[in-house]
Amino acid sequence: VPEVIYRILEEPVSKDEVLGKTDVPQTLQEFMSEMKQSRSDAKAFALRLREMIVLLEQRTRTAKIQEYLYRHVASSSIPKQLHCLALKLANEHSNNAAARLQLPSAELVPALVDNSYFHFVLASDNVLAASVVATSLVKNALRPEKFVLHIITDRKTYSPMQAWFSLHPLDPAIIEVKALHQFDWLSKGKVPVLEAMEKDQRVRSQFRGGSSAIVANDTEKPQVIAAKLQALSPKYNSLMNHIRIHLPELFPSLNKVVFLDDDIVIQTDLSPLWDIDMNGKVNGAVETCRGEDSFVMSKRFKSYLNFSHPLIAKNFDRNECAWAYGMNIFDLEAWRKTNISLTYYHWLEENFKSDLSLWQLGTLPPGLIAFYGHVHVIDPFWHMLGLGYQDNTTLADAETAGVIHFNGRAKPWLDIAFPQLRPLWAKYIDFSDKFIKGCHIRAS
């Protein structure tokens, strides 16, 4: 009997086998009831079972693809509340001199290059997200007067960002708001990150196609379709996502900075990060291959790089432990003595030549390669990950971390955020603020 069943189930299945059939059992109970009533032999049992499985597989695949599509749309679109906030602040910037203050004020400008201060860098085109990072950083600082936060944004967000921090000062901390076009280094000659973005956009548009074409493909696995949809996310073609590779050139006078992503929340004083002995390494980061949460903390090189490609398999160890972007200590002095940036762009070029097949999208995979051998592992307390793609992390556990990171699609400013974790982010927003209220931004 098992041999008969196995033989039937192993036969190739046509995708049209159950098309149009209305009498296929929908549940296990229906299937068992039908089999008992008909007293079928093993062959009939197996044929009916195969019909049922094929039908359920088709429905499951369709449901998964729809879920990925909806989440792609939800995570890629700009919520109207954030769009409203940017417009209101831009209007305020043009009409209110108080919203156009020099940041920082002239007497504090020397602190921007003073290495006796604690320097943090935040690159973002999201005013609300940047405000949460800045507020949580300063409110939890033991010596905020020694904190300098350099906020880098793009041209379109510069006015709203400047207006927000002009009207919402975080004294005694020092806040600098600067647009990319205001950096001398970026405005002179060819900049590799800009060239890479142009190539990346061109190759991806040819290689990936639009979302309709991606979803219409009925031969690829849902996970592959999800990855291709993710490729269309605007963040992968955002300069904000790539700029960290040029920190030594952007801040030539600084010896050390802590780089912060805009989807994190700081819950402790970060000045002790400057006391960590980096042992000559460039990048202080939390490893992501060890930890109690086996889902989040199980990432190795094989999780990001395509080891079926000979170029990757030849040069890297698939079981090498990965590390996280989001809260990183960068020793810029040590960095300037390396070829990290050149390595980064060499491998970006190799990826373009390979039709973007060397790794999953994002800046972490080429970062893993470029910083290979230059990473100093820091305590996991400083960076808890995964709050944007799983809800296994409890509120109590998240509250014990120094920095929490909403990496993943479910950003805390989106409707798809996990409701039990969002309060950790929302607590740093003043919902009585006139701009916040005026754009109907709510705590939940």
Short mmCIF file of C-alpha atoms in Angstrom, two decimals:
data_model
loop_
_atom_site.label_atom_id
_atom_site.label_comp_id
_atom_site.label_asym_id
_atom_site.label_seq_id
_atom_site.Cartn_x
_atom_site.Cartn_y
_atom_site.Cartn_z
CA VAL A 1 0.00 0.00 0.00
CA PRO A 2 2.71 2.58 0.83
CA GLU A 3 4.46 1.84 -2.49
CA VAL A 4 1.26 2.53 -4.43
CA ILE A 5 0.71 5.79 -2.56
CA TYR A 6 4.33 6.92 -2.98
CA ARG A 7 4.24 6.15 -6.72
CA ILE A 8 1.12 8.26 -7.24
CA LEU A 9 2.38 11.14 -5.12
CA GLU A 10 5.76 11.20 -6.87
CA GLU A 11 4.25 11.50 -10.35
CA PRO A 12 4.74 14.94 -11.97
CA VAL A 13 1.82 17.24 -11.23
CA SER A 14 0.36 19.59 -13.82
CA LYS A 15 -0.54 23.03 -12.52
CA ASP A 16 -3.90 22.64 -14.26
CA GLU A 17 -4.66 19.32 -12.60
CA VAL A 18 -7.19 20.78 -10.16
CA LEU A 19 -8.11 23.85 -12.20
CA GLY A 20 -11.88 24.31 -12.22
CA LYS A 21 -12.57 21.38 -9.89
CA THR A 22 -15.14 22.20 -7.23
CA ASP A 23 -15.40 18.85 -5.48
CA VAL A 24 -11.87 18.68 -4.03
CA PRO A 25 -12.00 18.32 -0.20
CA GLN A 26 -11.19 21.57 1.57
CA THR A 27 -10.23 20.12 4.96
CA LEU A 28 -8.73 16.99 6.42
CA GLN A 29 -12.11 16.13 7.97
CA GLU A 30 -13.84 16.33 4.57
CA PHE A 31 -11.14 14.16 3.01
CA MET A 32 -11.37 11.47 5.69
CA SER A 33 -15.18 11.43 5.56
CA GLU A 34 -15.12 10.99 1.76
CA MET A 35 -12.54 8.19 1.95
CA LYS A 36 -14.52 6.29 4.58
CA GLN A 37 -17.75 6.57 2.62
CA SER A 38 -16.25 5.54 -0.73
CA ARG A 39 -14.01 2.84 0.77
CA SER A 40 -11.40 3.69 -1.89
CA ASP A 41 -8.40 1.54 -2.67
CA ALA A 42 -4.84 2.83 -2.17
CA LYS A 43 -4.57 4.27 -5.68
CA ALA A 44 -7.82 6.24 -5.44
CA PHE A 45 -6.83 7.38 -1.94
CA ALA A 46 -3.49 8.68 -3.22
CA LEU A 47 -5.00 10.41 -6.28
CA ARG A 48 -7.56 12.21 -4.15
CA LEU A 49 -4.93 13.15 -1.58
CA ARG A 50 -2.71 14.58 -4.33
CA GLU A 51 -5.57 16.70 -5.70
CA MET A 52 -6.22 18.10 -2.26
CA ILE A 53 -2.54 18.86 -1.60
CA VAL A 54 -2.04 20.50 -5.01
CA LEU A 55 -5.09 22.71 -4.46
CA LEU A 56 -3.96 23.76 -1.00
CA GLU A 57 -0.43 24.42 -2.22
CA GLN A 58 -1.75 26.68 -4.98
CA ARG A 59 -3.93 28.61 -2.54
CA THR A 60 -1.11 28.91 -0.01
CA ARG A 61 1.29 30.18 -2.67
CA THR A 62 -1.22 32.78 -3.86
CA ALA A 63 -1.89 33.90 -0.29
CA LYS A 64 1.81 34.21 0.49
CA ILE A 65 2.50 36.24 -2.65
CA GLN A 66 -0.43 38.55 -1.88
CA GLU A 67 0.88 39.01 1.65
CA TYR A 68 4.36 39.87 0.34
CA LEU A 69 2.85 42.31 -2.16
CA TYR A 70 0.72 44.07 0.46
CA ARG A 71 3.65 44.30 2.88
CA HIS A 72 5.84 45.66 0.09
CA VAL A 73 3.29 48.37 -0.68
CA ALA A 74 2.76 49.16 3.01
CA SER A 75 6.47 49.41 3.80
CA SER A 76 7.53 51.25 0.63
CA SER A 77 4.87 53.95 0.59
CA ILE A 78 5.28 57.20 2.51
CA PRO A 79 2.45 57.45 5.08
CA LYS A 80 0.37 60.56 4.55
CA GLN A 81 1.12 61.66 8.13
CA LEU A 82 4.87 61.79 7.40
CA HIS A 83 4.27 63.52 4.08
CA CYS A 84 2.08 66.06 5.90
CA LEU A 85 4.78 66.66 8.53
CA ALA A 86 7.44 67.34 5.89
CA LEU A 87 5.14 69.77 4.03
CA LYS A 88 4.16 71.67 7.17
CA LEU A 89 7.77 71.98 8.28
CA ALA A 90 8.89 73.11 4.82
CA ASN A 91 6.21 75.79 4.91
CA GLU A 92 7.32 76.82 8.40
CA HIS A 93 10.91 77.02 7.16
CA SER A 94 9.93 79.48 4.45
CA ASN A 95 7.68 81.65 6.63
CA ASN A 96 9.29 81.62 10.08
CA ALA A 97 12.83 82.89 10.71
CA ALA A 98 12.94 80.83 13.92
CA ALA A 99 12.72 77.70 11.78
CA ARG A 100 15.81 78.71 9.81
CA LEU A 101 18.35 78.94 12.63
CA GLN A 102 21.92 77.98 11.93
CA LEU A 103 22.46 74.53 13.45
CA PRO A 104 24.51 74.65 15.53
CA SER A 105 24.85 78.30 16.49
CA ALA A 106 28.09 80.04 15.53
CA GLU A 107 29.70 79.80 18.98
CA LEU A 108 29.22 76.00 19.01
CA VAL A 109 30.61 75.31 15.52
CA PRO A 110 34.13 74.49 16.85
CA ALA A 111 32.63 71.54 18.72
CA LEU A 112 31.82 69.88 15.39
CA VAL A 113 35.49 69.01 14.89
CA ASP A 114 36.50 68.71 18.55
CA ASN A 115 37.45 65.12 19.39
CA SER A 116 36.89 65.70 23.12
CA TYR A 117 33.15 65.46 22.38
CA PHE A 118 31.13 62.30 21.68
CA HIS A 119 30.21 62.42 18.00
CA PHE A 120 27.20 60.60 16.54
CA VAL A 121 26.16 60.47 12.89
CA LEU A 122 22.60 59.92 11.71
CA ALA A 123 21.71 59.76 8.00
CA SER A 124 17.99 60.06 7.34
CA ASP A 125 15.33 61.60 5.10
CA ASN A 126 12.61 60.88 7.69
CA VAL A 127 12.08 63.83 10.05
CA LEU A 128 9.93 61.94 12.56
CA ALA A 129 12.31 58.99 12.75
CA ALA A 130 15.31 61.32 13.14
CA SER A 131 13.57 63.19 15.94
CA VAL A 132 13.03 59.97 17.89
CA VAL A 133 16.67 58.91 17.51
CA ALA A 134 17.89 62.36 18.56
CA THR A 135 15.49 62.70 21.48
CA SER A 136 16.19 59.22 22.83
CA LEU A 137 19.94 59.80 22.47
CA VAL A 138 19.95 63.08 24.40
CA LYS A 139 17.35 62.18 27.05
CA ASN A 140 19.32 59.11 28.08
CA ALA A 141 22.72 60.83 28.07
CA LEU A 142 24.44 61.43 31.40
CA ARG A 143 26.49 64.29 29.92
CA PRO A 144 24.38 65.63 27.05
CA GLU A 145 26.48 68.79 26.86
CA LYS A 146 29.30 66.61 25.47
CA PHE A 147 27.11 65.02 22.76
CA VAL A 148 27.31 66.16 19.14
CA LEU A 149 24.78 64.70 16.69
CA HIS A 150 25.56 65.20 13.00
CA ILE A 151 22.35 64.71 11.01
CA ILE A 152 22.88 64.13 7.29
CA THR A 153 19.88 64.41 5.01
CA ASP A 154 19.12 64.96 1.34
CA ARG A 155 18.28 68.19 -0.47
CA LYS A 156 14.48 67.78 -0.37
CA THR A 157 14.40 67.01 3.37
CA TYR A 158 16.91 69.63 4.45
CA SER A 159 14.38 72.44 5.04
CA PRO A 160 11.89 70.30 7.05
CA MET A 161 14.75 68.75 9.04
CA GLN A 162 16.29 72.12 9.85
CA ALA A 163 12.88 73.54 10.79
CA TRP A 164 12.16 70.67 13.16
CA PHE A 165 15.43 70.88 15.08
CA SER A 166 15.40 74.69 15.07
CA LEU A 167 11.97 74.69 16.71
CA HIS A 168 12.66 71.63 18.92
CA PRO A 169 16.17 72.19 20.33
CA LEU A 170 17.74 69.43 22.42
CA ASP A 171 19.98 71.63 24.56
CA PRO A 172 22.57 71.23 25.92
CA ALA A 173 23.43 68.68 23.21
CA ILE A 174 24.77 70.06 19.93
CA ILE A 175 22.80 69.25 16.78
CA GLU A 176 24.13 69.78 13.27
CA VAL A 177 21.80 69.44 10.28
CA LYS A 178 23.52 69.23 6.93
CA ALA A 179 22.39 68.22 3.46
CA LEU A 180 24.58 66.02 1.31
CA HIS A 181 25.07 68.72 -1.31
CA GLN A 182 26.64 70.93 1.38
CA PHE A 183 29.59 68.56 1.87
CA ASP A 184 32.56 69.81 -0.14
CA TRP A 185 33.87 66.29 -0.67
CA LEU A 186 30.62 65.12 -2.25
CA SER A 187 30.32 68.12 -4.54
CA LYS A 188 33.77 67.75 -6.09
CA GLY A 189 34.53 65.22 -8.81
CA LYS A 190 33.20 61.70 -9.12
CA VAL A 191 31.83 60.07 -5.99
CA PRO A 192 31.81 56.25 -6.04
CA VAL A 193 28.61 55.96 -4.01
CA LEU A 194 26.68 58.07 -6.54
CA GLU A 195 28.04 56.10 -9.48
CA ALA A 196 27.16 52.87 -7.72
CA MET A 197 23.60 54.01 -7.12
CA GLU A 198 23.13 54.94 -10.77
CA LYS A 199 24.41 51.53 -11.91
CA ASP A 200 22.38 49.77 -9.23
CA GLN A 201 19.17 51.47 -10.35
CA ARG A 202 19.82 50.74 -14.02
CA VAL A 203 20.71 47.07 -13.50
CA ARG A 204 17.84 46.47 -11.10
CA SER A 205 15.25 48.01 -13.42
CA GLN A 206 16.36 45.70 -16.21
CA PHE A 207 16.87 42.63 -14.09
CA ARG A 208 13.92 42.83 -11.73
CA GLY A 209 11.03 44.31 -13.66
CA GLY A 210 7.99 45.90 -12.07
CA SER A 211 5.90 44.52 -9.22
CA SER A 212 3.12 43.35 -11.57
CA ALA A 213 5.55 41.27 -13.63
CA ILE A 214 7.16 39.89 -10.49
CA VAL A 215 3.87 38.77 -8.94
CA ALA A 216 2.61 37.36 -12.24
CA ASN A 217 5.51 34.88 -12.41
CA ASP A 218 3.92 31.54 -11.56
CA THR A 219 7.10 29.46 -11.60
CA GLU A 220 9.20 31.08 -8.88
CA LYS A 221 8.97 30.35 -5.17
CA PRO A 222 7.18 32.93 -3.00
CA GLN A 223 10.44 33.70 -1.16
CA VAL A 224 12.12 34.59 -4.47
CA ILE A 225 9.20 36.79 -5.42
CA ALA A 226 9.41 38.46 -1.99
CA ALA A 227 13.11 39.19 -2.55
CA LYS A 228 12.41 40.72 -5.95
CA LEU A 229 9.63 42.87 -4.53
CA GLN A 230 12.00 44.00 -1.82
CA ALA A 231 14.43 45.01 -4.55
CA LEU A 232 11.95 47.68 -5.62
CA SER A 233 12.01 49.33 -2.19
CA PRO A 234 13.13 52.97 -2.51
CA LYS A 235 15.58 52.60 0.36
CA TYR A 236 17.86 50.42 -1.76
CA ASN A 237 18.40 53.33 -4.08
CA SER A 238 18.69 55.92 -1.32
CA LEU A 239 21.96 57.68 -0.75
CA MET A 240 21.13 57.64 2.96
CA ASN A 241 21.54 53.88 2.88
CA HIS A 242 25.03 53.97 1.35
CA ILE A 243 26.62 57.06 2.83
CA ARG A 244 28.25 55.36 5.83
CA ILE A 245 30.99 53.91 3.61
CA HIS A 246 32.32 57.47 3.16
CA LEU A 247 32.42 58.55 6.81
CA PRO A 248 36.22 59.11 6.86
CA GLU A 249 35.95 61.58 3.96
CA LEU A 250 32.79 63.28 5.24
CA PHE A 251 34.31 63.89 8.68
CA PRO A 252 38.05 64.32 8.01
CA SER A 253 38.75 65.95 11.39
CA LEU A 254 37.09 63.30 13.57
CA ASN A 255 38.83 60.25 15.03
CA LYS A 256 35.81 58.22 16.11
CA VAL A 257 32.05 58.34 15.54
CA VAL A 258 29.04 56.21 16.37
CA PHE A 259 26.79 55.74 13.35
CA LEU A 260 23.06 55.40 14.02
CA ASP A 261 20.29 54.15 11.74
CA ASP A 262 17.00 56.07 11.84
CA ASP A 263 14.95 53.01 12.86
CA ILE A 264 16.58 52.62 16.27
CA VAL A 265 15.70 53.83 19.77
CA ILE A 266 18.39 54.55 22.35
CA GLN A 267 17.54 53.53 25.91
CA THR A 268 20.80 54.17 27.77
CA ASP A 269 23.78 56.52 27.91
CA LEU A 270 26.03 55.79 24.92
CA SER A 271 29.16 57.62 26.10
CA PRO A 272 30.72 54.33 27.42
CA LEU A 273 31.11 53.27 23.79
CA TRP A 274 34.15 55.57 23.64
CA ASP A 275 35.79 53.56 26.44
CA ILE A 276 35.73 50.32 24.43
CA ASP A 277 39.19 49.25 23.33
CA MET A 278 38.79 48.46 19.61
CA ASN A 279 42.17 46.68 19.48
CA GLY A 280 43.04 48.44 16.24
CA LYS A 281 39.81 47.37 14.53
CA VAL A 282 37.66 49.77 12.52
CA ASN A 283 34.07 48.69 13.15
CA GLY A 284 32.63 47.95 16.59
CA ALA A 285 29.51 45.86 16.02
CA VAL A 286 27.27 43.25 17.61
CA GLU A 287 27.57 39.73 16.18
CA THR A 288 24.36 38.16 14.91
CA CYS A 289 25.17 34.44 15.01
CA ARG A 290 24.93 33.84 18.76
CA GLY A 291 22.13 34.51 21.20
CA GLU A 292 19.03 33.20 22.87
CA ASP A 293 16.77 34.23 19.98
CA SER A 294 17.72 31.62 17.38
CA PHE A 295 15.55 33.32 14.73
CA VAL A 296 17.16 36.76 14.94
CA MET A 297 20.64 35.79 16.14
CA SER A 298 21.43 33.03 13.68
CA LYS A 299 22.90 35.04 10.82
CA ARG A 300 26.13 33.96 9.17
CA PHE A 301 27.69 34.89 5.84
CA LYS A 302 25.58 32.19 4.17
CA SER A 303 22.47 34.11 5.31
CA TYR A 304 23.42 37.06 3.09
CA LEU A 305 25.88 35.94 0.41
CA ASN A 306 25.09 33.59 -2.46
CA PHE A 307 27.49 30.68 -1.95
CA SER A 308 26.17 28.91 -5.03
CA HIS A 309 28.07 31.55 -7.00
CA PRO A 310 31.71 30.46 -7.50
CA LEU A 311 33.07 33.96 -6.85
CA ILE A 312 31.54 34.00 -3.36
CA ALA A 313 32.30 30.35 -2.60
CA LYS A 314 35.95 30.85 -3.57
CA ASN A 315 36.58 33.90 -1.37
CA PHE A 316 34.51 33.52 1.79
CA ASP A 317 33.57 31.08 4.55
CA ARG A 318 29.84 30.41 4.57
CA ASN A 319 29.86 29.88 8.36
CA GLU A 320 31.63 33.15 9.19
CA CYS A 321 29.61 35.03 11.82
CA ALA A 322 27.74 38.08 10.54
CA TRP A 323 27.36 41.35 12.40
CA ALA A 324 24.79 44.16 12.40
CA TYR A 325 24.51 47.63 10.98
CA GLY A 326 22.35 50.04 12.97
CA MET A 327 24.56 51.08 15.88
CA ASN A 328 28.24 50.90 14.99
CA ILE A 329 31.39 52.41 16.46
CA PHE A 330 33.72 53.50 13.67
CA ASP A 331 37.37 54.27 14.40
CA LEU A 332 37.97 56.69 11.54
CA GLU A 333 41.70 56.94 12.24
CA ALA A 334 42.11 53.20 11.81
CA TRP A 335 39.74 53.21 8.81
CA ARG A 336 41.87 55.73 6.90
CA LYS A 337 44.79 53.28 7.03
CA THR A 338 42.81 50.54 5.26
CA ASN A 339 41.35 49.86 1.80
CA ILE A 340 37.85 49.17 3.14
CA SER A 341 36.07 51.65 0.85
CA LEU A 342 37.91 50.40 -2.24
CA THR A 343 37.03 46.80 -1.34
CA TYR A 344 33.39 47.81 -0.93
CA TYR A 345 33.22 49.29 -4.42
CA HIS A 346 35.20 46.48 -6.00
CA TRP A 347 32.59 44.00 -4.82
CA LEU A 348 29.69 46.26 -5.81
CA GLU A 349 31.15 46.25 -9.31
CA GLU A 350 31.43 42.45 -9.25
CA ASN A 351 27.80 42.25 -8.20
CA PHE A 352 26.70 44.46 -11.10
CA LYS A 353 28.65 42.26 -13.51
CA SER A 354 26.85 39.23 -12.05
CA ASP A 355 23.35 40.74 -12.49
CA LEU A 356 23.00 41.40 -8.75
CA SER A 357 23.35 37.69 -7.99
CA LEU A 358 26.17 37.72 -5.41
CA TRP A 359 24.04 38.63 -2.39
CA GLN A 360 20.70 39.73 -1.06
CA LEU A 361 19.93 43.40 -1.56
CA GLY A 362 21.03 46.02 0.89
CA THR A 363 24.28 47.54 2.15
CA LEU A 364 25.05 44.90 4.79
CA PRO A 365 26.30 42.14 2.40
CA PRO A 366 28.98 44.31 0.74
CA GLY A 367 29.68 45.72 4.22
CA LEU A 368 30.32 42.20 5.55
CA ILE A 369 32.87 41.77 2.76
CA ALA A 370 34.51 45.20 3.02
CA PHE A 371 34.91 45.12 6.82
CA TYR A 372 36.03 41.48 6.88
CA GLY A 373 38.86 41.25 9.40
CA HIS A 374 38.22 44.80 10.64
CA VAL A 375 35.34 44.12 13.09
CA HIS A 376 35.60 44.30 16.86
CA VAL A 377 32.74 42.43 18.54
CA ILE A 378 30.87 44.40 21.22
CA ASP A 379 28.39 43.26 23.85
CA PRO A 380 24.86 42.44 22.53
CA PHE A 381 23.44 44.80 25.17
CA TRP A 382 24.36 47.67 22.87
CA HIS A 383 22.20 46.54 19.96
CA MET A 384 19.03 44.40 20.04
CA LEU A 385 17.79 43.53 16.57
CA GLY A 386 14.72 42.20 14.83
CA LEU A 387 11.92 44.39 16.18
CA GLY A 388 10.75 45.15 12.64
CA TYR A 389 10.31 41.63 11.31
CA GLN A 390 9.23 39.42 14.22
CA ASP A 391 7.15 39.82 17.34
CA ASN A 392 8.78 37.10 19.46
CA THR A 393 10.73 39.75 21.35
CA THR A 394 8.77 40.70 24.45
CA LEU A 395 8.38 44.25 25.69
CA ALA A 396 10.22 43.30 28.90
CA ASP A 397 13.22 41.91 26.99
CA ALA A 398 13.37 44.91 24.66
CA GLU A 399 13.38 47.31 27.61
CA THR A 400 16.62 45.75 28.91
CA ALA A 401 18.67 46.59 25.79
CA GLY A 402 20.77 49.71 25.39
CA VAL A 403 19.67 50.21 21.78
CA ILE A 404 16.73 48.55 20.05
CA HIS A 405 16.53 48.28 16.29
CA PHE A 406 13.32 48.05 14.25
CA ASN A 407 15.13 46.51 11.29
CA GLY A 408 12.67 44.86 8.91
CA ARG A 409 9.55 46.04 7.13
CA ALA A 410 7.42 46.76 10.22
CA LYS A 411 8.87 50.18 11.02
CA PRO A 412 7.38 51.81 14.12
CA TRP A 413 6.01 54.76 12.12
CA LEU A 414 4.00 52.44 9.83
CA ASP A 415 0.58 50.90 10.38
CA ILE A 416 2.14 47.44 10.06
CA ALA A 417 4.33 47.98 13.16
CA PHE A 418 3.97 45.41 15.94
CA PRO A 419 1.61 47.12 18.41
CA GLN A 420 3.21 45.71 21.56
CA LEU A 421 6.66 47.06 20.56
CA ARG A 422 5.68 50.43 19.09
CA PRO A 423 5.35 52.17 22.52
CA LEU A 424 9.12 51.88 22.99
CA TRP A 425 9.48 54.19 19.99
CA ALA A 426 6.39 56.36 20.49
CA LYS A 427 7.39 57.38 24.04
CA TYR A 428 9.92 59.81 22.53
CA ILE A 429 7.30 61.73 20.55
CA ASP A 430 5.39 64.66 22.03
CA PHE A 431 1.92 64.01 20.66
CA SER A 432 0.74 67.40 21.92
CA ASP A 433 3.17 69.17 19.57
CA LYS A 434 1.30 71.32 17.04
CA PHE A 435 3.01 69.74 14.02
CA ILE A 436 2.41 66.22 15.29
CA LYS A 437 -1.23 66.94 16.11
CA GLY A 438 -1.77 68.82 12.89
CA CYS A 439 -0.73 65.77 10.87
CA HIS A 440 -2.79 63.35 12.99
CA ILE A 441 0.24 61.37 14.12
CA ARG A 442 -0.98 59.25 17.04
CA ALA A 443 0.59 56.99 19.63
CA SER A 444 -1.14 53.91 18.25
#
